[in-house]
Tab-separated table of C-alpha atoms in Angstrom:
chain	number	residue	atom	x	y	z
A	20	MET	CA	-45.535	288.557	171.288
A	21	HIS	CA	-42.234	287.529	172.796
A	22	GLY	CA	-42.288	290.482	175.202
A	23	ARG	CA	-42.775	290.117	178.921
A	24	ALA	CA	-46.003	292.115	179.141
A	25	GLU	CA	-48.104	289.683	177.137
A	26	LEU	CA	-46.954	286.744	179.260
A	27	ASP	CA	-47.131	288.413	182.670
A	28	VAL	CA	-48.280	285.881	185.286
A	29	THR	CA	-48.406	288.463	188.085
A	30	SER	CA	-50.885	290.897	186.515
A	31	GLU	CA	-54.455	289.955	187.406
A	32	GLU	CA	-55.677	291.976	184.434
A	33	ARG	CA	-53.507	290.045	181.984
A	34	LYS	CA	-54.486	286.676	183.431
A	35	ALA	CA	-58.174	287.587	183.519
A	36	GLU	CA	-58.005	288.537	179.842
A	37	VAL	CA	-56.810	285.065	178.849
A	38	ARG	CA	-59.197	283.326	181.232
A	39	ARG	CA	-62.207	285.103	179.718
A	40	LEU	CA	-61.411	283.927	176.210
A	41	ASP	CA	-62.823	280.883	174.422
A	42	PRO	CA	-61.307	281.339	170.942
A	43	LEU	CA	-62.043	277.775	169.792
A	44	GLY	CA	-65.617	277.677	171.108
A	45	LEU	CA	-64.855	274.820	173.500
A	46	ASP	CA	-66.559	275.980	176.694
A	47	ASP	CA	-69.447	273.532	176.411
A	48	ASP	CA	-67.276	270.612	175.291
A	49	LEU	CA	-64.758	271.160	178.071
A	50	ARG	CA	-67.521	270.956	180.664
A	51	LEU	CA	-67.961	267.364	179.487
A	52	LEU	CA	-64.259	266.512	179.344
A	53	SER	CA	-64.079	264.844	182.756
A	54	LYS	CA	-67.027	262.610	181.879
A	55	MET	CA	-65.424	261.647	178.565
A	56	ASN	CA	-62.216	260.772	180.391
A	57	GLU	CA	-63.990	258.796	183.081
A	58	ALA	CA	-65.887	256.821	180.442
A	59	GLY	CA	-62.823	256.393	178.237
A	60	ASP	CA	-64.824	257.923	175.372
A	61	ILE	CA	-61.930	258.096	172.954
A	62	SER	CA	-64.052	258.656	169.851
A	63	SER	CA	-65.605	261.812	171.347
A	64	LEU	CA	-62.210	263.087	172.480
A	65	VAL	CA	-60.775	262.642	168.994
A	66	ARG	CA	-63.828	264.175	167.339
A	67	VAL	CA	-63.806	267.317	169.491
A	68	PHE	CA	-60.034	267.730	169.212
A	69	ALA	CA	-60.045	267.439	165.429
A	70	ARG	CA	-63.098	269.680	165.030
A	71	SER	CA	-61.695	272.404	167.255
A	72	LEU	CA	-58.412	272.885	165.388
A	73	PRO	CA	-58.343	276.339	163.806
A	74	SER	CA	-56.971	277.019	160.352
A	75	ALA	CA	-53.556	278.574	159.911
A	76	GLU	CA	-55.258	281.761	158.765
A	77	VAL	CA	-57.332	281.933	161.936
A	78	VAL	CA	-54.254	281.404	164.110
A	79	ALA	CA	-52.469	284.198	162.237
A	80	GLY	CA	-55.323	286.532	163.154
A	81	PHE	CA	-55.417	285.597	166.851
A	82	SER	CA	-54.360	288.113	169.464
A	83	PRO	CA	-51.578	287.055	171.841
A	84	ALA	CA	-54.133	286.301	174.558
A	85	GLU	CA	-56.209	284.215	172.132
A	86	CYS	CA	-53.118	282.168	171.262
A	87	LEU	CA	-52.581	281.383	174.944
A	88	ALA	CA	-56.241	280.463	175.475
A	89	ALA	CA	-56.309	278.291	172.353
A	90	MET	CA	-53.201	276.368	173.437
A	91	ARG	CA	-54.662	275.977	176.920
A	92	ASP	CA	-57.825	274.371	175.561
A	93	LEU	CA	-56.151	272.177	172.949
A	94	GLY	CA	-53.799	271.021	175.676
A	95	MET	CA	-56.663	269.549	177.681
A	96	TYR	CA	-57.413	267.201	174.783
A	97	ILE	CA	-53.730	266.496	174.120
A	98	GLY	CA	-53.300	265.368	177.723
A	99	SER	CA	-56.553	263.411	177.703
A	100	LEU	CA	-55.731	261.507	174.536
A	101	LYS	CA	-52.266	260.648	175.858
A	102	ARG	CA	-53.811	259.417	179.089
A	103	HIS	CA	-55.837	256.945	177.029
A	104	GLY	CA	-52.768	255.716	175.175
A	105	LEU	CA	-53.134	257.710	171.961
A	106	SER	CA	-50.774	260.135	170.267
A	107	PRO	CA	-52.860	263.189	169.325
A	108	PHE	CA	-50.396	264.222	166.646
A	109	VAL	CA	-50.523	260.830	164.966
A	110	ILE	CA	-54.313	260.620	165.060
A	111	VAL	CA	-54.748	264.209	163.829
A	112	PRO	CA	-51.520	265.043	161.950
A	113	ARG	CA	-52.401	268.643	161.119
A	114	ALA	CA	-52.548	269.434	164.850
A	115	ALA	CA	-48.746	269.474	165.009
A	116	GLY	CA	-48.329	272.390	162.612
A	117	LEU	CA	-51.058	274.405	164.292
A	118	CYS	CA	-49.599	273.871	167.751
A	119	GLU	CA	-46.189	274.869	166.433
A	120	ALA	CA	-47.744	278.049	165.019
A	121	LEU	CA	-49.332	278.843	168.393
A	122	GLY	CA	-45.993	278.166	170.081
A	123	ARG	CA	-44.189	280.556	167.740
A	124	ARG	CA	-46.758	283.274	168.375
A	125	THR	CA	-46.230	283.031	172.119
A	126	GLY	CA	-42.520	282.209	172.191
A	127	MET	CA	-43.308	278.999	174.067
A	128	ILE	CA	-43.250	275.265	173.382
A	129	PRO	CA	-45.867	273.927	170.923
A	130	ARG	CA	-48.125	272.528	173.626
A	131	ASP	CA	-49.667	273.573	176.945
A	132	THR	CA	-47.562	274.259	180.031
A	133	VAL	CA	-48.177	274.593	183.760
A	134	TYR	CA	-48.978	278.267	183.134
A	135	HIS	CA	-51.787	277.422	180.703
A	136	TYR	CA	-53.185	274.834	183.132
A	137	THR	CA	-53.109	277.161	186.154
A	138	CYS	CA	-52.516	280.893	185.660
A	139	TRP	CA	-54.463	281.179	182.395
A	140	ASN	CA	-57.132	278.635	183.349
A	141	PRO	CA	-60.574	280.125	184.157
A	142	VAL	CA	-61.719	279.959	187.763
A	143	GLY	CA	-65.164	278.617	188.612
A	144	GLU	CA	-67.567	276.728	186.370
A	145	ARG	CA	-65.414	277.297	183.257
A	146	GLU	CA	-62.281	275.835	184.844
A	147	ARG	CA	-60.594	273.338	182.519
A	148	LEU	CA	-59.991	270.058	184.377
A	149	TYR	CA	-59.163	266.512	183.315
A	150	THR	CA	-61.105	264.805	186.073
A	151	GLY	CA	-63.210	267.447	187.793
A	152	HIS	CA	-62.212	265.909	191.124
A	153	PRO	CA	-61.886	268.295	194.118
A	154	MET	CA	-58.285	267.177	194.576
A	155	GLU	CA	-57.445	268.270	191.037
A	156	ARG	CA	-59.096	271.637	191.701
A	157	CYS	CA	-57.044	271.989	194.880
A	158	LEU	CA	-53.787	271.225	193.094
A	159	VAL	CA	-54.511	273.665	190.259
A	160	ASP	CA	-55.490	276.378	192.726
A	161	ALA	CA	-52.395	275.865	194.901
A	162	VAL	CA	-50.071	276.232	191.918
A	163	ARG	CA	-52.117	279.116	190.499
A	164	THR	CA	-51.834	280.925	193.833
A	165	CYS	CA	-48.087	280.581	194.341
A	166	ILE	CA	-46.828	281.299	190.797
A	167	PRO	CA	-47.322	285.098	191.007
A	168	ASP	CA	-45.215	285.307	194.172
A	169	LEU	CA	-42.516	283.125	192.633
A	170	ALA	CA	-42.597	285.364	189.559
A	171	ARG	CA	-42.084	288.412	191.786
A	172	ALA	CA	-39.129	286.644	193.388
A	173	VAL	CA	-37.678	286.037	189.925
A	174	ASP	CA	-38.149	289.715	189.012
A	175	LEU	CA	-36.307	290.710	192.187
A	176	GLY	CA	-33.555	288.309	191.222
A	177	HIS	CA	-33.267	289.990	187.848
A	178	ALA	CA	-32.943	293.400	189.503
A	179	LEU	CA	-30.457	291.959	191.996
A	180	ARG	CA	-27.938	291.121	189.305
A	181	GLY	CA	-27.004	294.794	188.962
A	182	ASP	CA	-26.630	295.468	192.698
A	183	ASP	CA	-23.456	295.585	194.772
A	184	PRO	CA	-23.453	292.623	197.231
A	185	CYS	CA	-21.994	294.999	199.815
A	186	GLY	CA	-24.796	297.530	199.495
A	187	PRO	CA	-28.234	298.120	201.044
A	188	ALA	CA	-30.168	297.631	197.777
A	189	TYR	CA	-28.838	294.084	197.452
A	190	ALA	CA	-29.811	293.266	201.042
A	191	GLY	CA	-33.279	294.735	200.597
A	192	ARG	CA	-33.977	292.727	197.475
A	193	VAL	CA	-32.757	289.458	199.002
A	194	LEU	CA	-34.994	289.968	202.040
A	195	SER	CA	-38.002	290.753	199.828
A	196	LEU	CA	-37.236	287.784	197.610
A	197	ALA	CA	-37.249	285.508	200.662
A	198	SER	CA	-40.756	286.639	201.597
A	199	TYR	CA	-42.071	285.693	198.155
A	200	VAL	CA	-40.292	282.332	198.044
A	201	SER	CA	-42.166	281.248	201.164
A	202	SER	CA	-45.389	280.994	199.108
A	203	ALA	CA	-44.144	277.721	197.624
A	204	ASP	CA	-43.924	276.188	201.095
A	205	ARG	CA	-47.448	277.383	201.950
A	206	ALA	CA	-48.824	275.996	198.685
A	207	MET	CA	-47.189	272.622	199.273
A	208	GLY	CA	-48.676	272.564	202.753
A	209	ASP	CA	-52.151	273.037	201.256
A	210	VAL	CA	-51.529	270.275	198.720
A	211	ALA	CA	-50.169	267.898	201.355
A	212	ALA	CA	-53.266	268.466	203.490
A	213	GLN	CA	-55.842	268.097	200.715
A	214	VAL	CA	-54.416	265.979	197.866
A	215	ALA	CA	-53.766	262.283	198.430
A	216	PRO	CA	-50.464	261.198	196.852
A	217	GLU	CA	-52.268	258.121	195.504
A	218	PHE	CA	-54.761	260.361	193.672
A	219	PHE	CA	-51.942	262.186	191.941
A	220	ALA	CA	-50.000	259.020	191.123
A	221	LEU	CA	-52.883	256.896	189.840
A	222	VAL	CA	-55.482	259.386	188.587
A	223	LEU	CA	-53.899	262.701	187.608
A	224	ARG	CA	-50.308	261.857	186.666
A	225	PRO	CA	-51.313	259.967	183.483
A	226	TYR	CA	-52.640	263.226	181.981
A	227	PHE	CA	-49.177	264.814	182.099
A	228	GLU	CA	-47.449	262.469	179.665
A	229	ASP	CA	-45.012	263.925	177.154
A	230	VAL	CA	-45.630	264.189	173.416
A	231	HIS	CA	-43.382	264.307	170.366
A	232	ILE	CA	-43.758	267.008	167.729
A	233	SER	CA	-41.412	267.191	164.743
A	234	GLY	CA	-39.020	264.834	166.488
A	235	ARG	CA	-38.817	266.765	169.756
A	236	ARG	CA	-40.194	265.765	173.138
A	237	TYR	CA	-42.395	268.149	175.104
A	238	MET	CA	-43.522	267.407	178.634
A	239	GLY	CA	-46.997	268.002	180.026
A	240	PRO	CA	-48.140	270.894	182.253
A	241	ALA	CA	-46.168	269.738	185.280
A	242	ALA	CA	-46.013	271.790	188.476
A	243	ALA	CA	-42.281	271.007	188.495
A	244	HIS	CA	-41.908	273.667	185.780
A	245	VAL	CA	-42.904	276.593	188.024
A	246	PRO	CA	-39.910	278.958	188.379
A	247	LEU	CA	-38.449	277.368	191.503
A	248	PHE	CA	-35.676	275.945	189.309
A	249	LEU	CA	-34.910	279.507	188.220
A	250	ILE	CA	-34.854	280.740	191.831
A	251	ASP	CA	-32.495	277.860	192.669
A	252	THR	CA	-30.235	278.916	189.807
A	253	LEU	CA	-30.137	282.448	191.147
A	254	LEU	CA	-29.677	281.548	194.804
A	255	TRP	CA	-27.262	278.601	194.701
A	256	SER	CA	-27.286	276.188	191.796
A	257	SER	CA	-25.542	278.227	189.086
A	258	ASP	CA	-22.193	277.250	190.607
A	259	ARG	CA	-23.092	274.764	193.376
A	260	CYS	CA	-25.156	272.249	191.446
A	261	ALA	CA	-24.934	268.518	190.761
A	262	PRO	CA	-25.066	267.405	187.109
A	263	GLN	CA	-28.403	265.606	187.388
A	264	TYR	CA	-30.194	268.681	188.706
A	265	GLY	CA	-28.492	270.830	186.102
A	266	GLN	CA	-29.968	268.652	183.353
A	267	PHE	CA	-33.399	268.869	184.979
A	268	CYS	CA	-33.177	272.686	185.085
A	269	ASP	CA	-32.222	272.807	181.403
A	270	GLU	CA	-35.372	270.887	180.505
A	271	ALA	CA	-37.587	272.904	182.844
A	272	ALA	CA	-36.280	276.115	181.282
A	273	ALA	CA	-37.430	274.953	177.853
A	274	HIS	CA	-40.989	274.732	179.205
A	275	THR	CA	-41.122	278.155	180.817
A	276	LEU	CA	-41.777	281.749	179.704
A	277	PRO	CA	-39.459	283.182	177.031
A	278	HIS	CA	-37.873	285.942	179.124
A	279	TRP	CA	-37.276	283.452	181.950
A	280	ARG	CA	-35.474	281.152	179.502
A	281	GLN	CA	-33.184	284.057	178.672
A	282	TRP	CA	-32.564	284.843	182.344
A	283	PHE	CA	-31.880	281.192	183.111
A	284	SER	CA	-29.216	281.139	180.412
A	285	GLU	CA	-27.632	284.290	181.831
A	286	TRP	CA	-27.846	283.278	185.495
A	287	SER	CA	-26.389	279.831	184.817
A	288	ARG	CA	-23.089	281.457	183.863
A	289	VAL	CA	-22.565	283.781	186.848
A	290	PRO	CA	-21.873	283.302	190.573
A	291	SER	CA	-24.919	282.481	192.670
A	292	VAL	CA	-26.238	284.701	195.461
A	293	THR	CA	-24.886	282.138	197.919
A	294	SER	CA	-21.395	282.484	196.479
A	295	GLN	CA	-21.624	286.283	196.424
A	296	VAL	CA	-22.844	286.467	200.028
A	297	ALA	CA	-20.233	283.937	201.175
A	298	ARG	CA	-17.522	286.040	199.551
A	299	ALA	CA	-18.884	289.185	201.200
A	300	LEU	CA	-19.042	287.473	204.590
A	301	GLY	CA	-15.468	286.326	204.068
A	302	GLY	CA	-14.186	289.878	203.974
A	303	SER	CA	-14.580	291.218	200.430
A	304	CYS	CA	-16.653	294.174	201.700
A	305	ALA	CA	-15.576	297.140	203.800
A	306	PRO	CA	-16.278	296.873	207.545
A	307	ALA	CA	-18.773	299.738	207.291
A	308	ASP	CA	-20.871	297.659	204.854
A	309	MET	CA	-21.065	294.509	206.952
A	310	GLU	CA	-24.475	295.438	208.371
A	311	HIS	CA	-25.864	295.178	204.830
A	312	VAL	CA	-24.011	291.916	204.212
A	313	TYR	CA	-25.446	290.389	207.386
A	314	ALA	CA	-28.938	291.432	206.247
A	315	SER	CA	-28.327	289.749	202.876
A	316	ALA	CA	-27.201	286.584	204.649
A	317	GLN	CA	-30.317	286.637	206.808
A	318	GLY	CA	-32.581	286.963	203.764
A	319	LEU	CA	-30.714	284.235	201.919
A	320	ARG	CA	-31.003	281.861	204.891
A	321	GLN	CA	-34.737	282.576	205.074
A	322	ALA	CA	-35.177	281.837	201.376
A	323	LEU	CA	-33.145	278.617	201.505
A	324	ARG	CA	-34.970	277.432	204.614
A	325	SER	CA	-38.330	278.054	202.924
A	326	LEU	CA	-37.126	276.010	199.969
A	327	THR	CA	-35.919	273.291	202.340
A	328	ARG	CA	-39.319	273.094	204.043
A	329	PHE	CA	-41.078	273.006	200.682
A	330	ARG	CA	-38.827	270.240	199.411
A	331	GLY	CA	-39.205	268.203	202.575
A	332	LYS	CA	-43.002	268.191	202.160
A	333	HIS	CA	-42.694	267.515	198.436
A	334	LEU	CA	-40.368	264.589	199.056
A	335	VAL	CA	-42.772	262.984	201.539
A	336	MET	CA	-45.585	263.176	198.975
A	337	ALA	CA	-43.390	261.949	196.138
A	338	ARG	CA	-42.173	258.937	198.099
A	339	ARG	CA	-45.772	257.890	198.662
A	340	ALA	CA	-46.896	258.664	195.109
A	341	TYR	CA	-43.991	256.823	193.485
A	342	HIS	CA	-43.710	253.932	195.906
A	343	GLU	CA	-43.284	250.721	193.923
A	344	GLU	CA	-46.654	249.408	195.120
A	345	VAL	CA	-48.487	252.515	193.899
A	346	ARG	CA	-46.657	254.105	191.010
A	347	LEU	CA	-47.511	253.841	187.353
A	348	TYR	CA	-44.357	255.735	186.362
A	349	GLU	CA	-40.725	255.766	187.434
A	350	LEU	CA	-40.422	259.539	187.047
A	351	GLY	CA	-42.518	262.495	188.155
A	352	SER	CA	-44.579	264.620	185.799
A	353	GLY	CA	-41.674	267.055	185.458
A	354	GLY	CA	-39.219	264.283	184.585
A	355	GLY	CA	-37.505	264.068	187.976
A	356	SER	CA	-37.063	261.012	190.178
A	357	VAL	CA	-37.476	260.671	193.936
A	358	GLY	CA	-33.698	260.348	194.068
A	359	LEU	CA	-33.357	263.729	192.351
A	360	LEU	CA	-35.709	265.308	194.893
A	361	GLU	CA	-33.549	263.880	197.692
A	362	GLU	CA	-30.454	265.325	196.044
A	363	ILE	CA	-32.019	268.797	195.636
A	364	LEU	CA	-33.165	268.803	199.256
A	365	THR	CA	-29.684	267.855	200.442
A	366	LEU	CA	-28.013	270.539	198.320
A	367	THR	CA	-30.475	273.241	199.409
A	368	ARG	CA	-29.989	272.330	203.061
A	369	GLN	CA	-26.200	272.279	202.684
A	370	ASN	CA	-26.151	275.769	201.204
A	371	ALA	CA	-28.445	277.118	203.941
A	372	THR	CA	-26.185	275.584	206.601
A	373	MET	CA	-23.060	276.962	204.992
A	374	VAL	CA	-24.464	280.523	204.857
A	375	GLY	CA	-25.562	280.199	208.481
A	376	ALA	CA	-22.122	279.066	209.548
A	377	LEU	CA	-20.480	282.097	207.894
A	378	GLY	CA	-22.898	284.615	209.386
A	379	PRO	CA	-22.454	286.676	212.572
A	380	ARG	CA	-22.287	284.698	215.788
């Protein structure tokens, strides 16, 4: 189950398979979840959560897709109980072992992630939502829409590692990667237009609290765990990062897909695309290859500028959501602060400017 195919977030067929499934028989109960949360009906939340837990034998017989769907649905109750101040794994102790079993079967953490909440979440009347509010639907849909493009960018990055920075294949992949990265900026534009920062801060953010299982902390299904951190690692942050962002990326990697965790570990130890392109622009390639190098620089600038625009919009929303007069939490749902967002924006912009300065006049 640890293979890429089972956890593909670009294949519509794979995602539709998980979305169709209701292995714990929770469709009807989950339609009532938003009402339970609004009413603070803790007893019903606990009852449904405890009743829905499968036996270890049932989990062992689940298909990979059923494991993903089961974790998705249990996660809605984990987040709901935490929002109401309860630890689901203290109230129902046997849940911890079952979630760990589901995590082992999928090669992921023993709770739901942003991929369960978006990519593998049904669309339409069966959509799993904490509040049922249109703003929550908008946020889920925006993340659901951009993840496949970001995943394609990551796949291009993986292929890029074997290319010669002086060659045409490298330039072609960087340019294609840039086109996919722009989806994050478009998605953030949709969110900024339709989701009030105060709604996220006061209504939705409490459902993304972390939990502890067997002494380890696992964060909720935060949008901060989409593979932008992995794209950053590839493009600039493997060797141009500040310590605080490096720590954030380490934690985000733990909450992502298994093959992306492996790539993050590998990419963190090698020169970034920015460093490779800067070296090529500085004269490490033959004069006949400079046309390809300039194309790589153009693609890299496009990608970094898209990330800069995305982060500018994100920062505006975060400042409003975590303003001291509004916020319930010091940190975002992914564990980052507004100060960290400012730092990432500055670093991204600096790298884009540096590549631009080295390019052809």
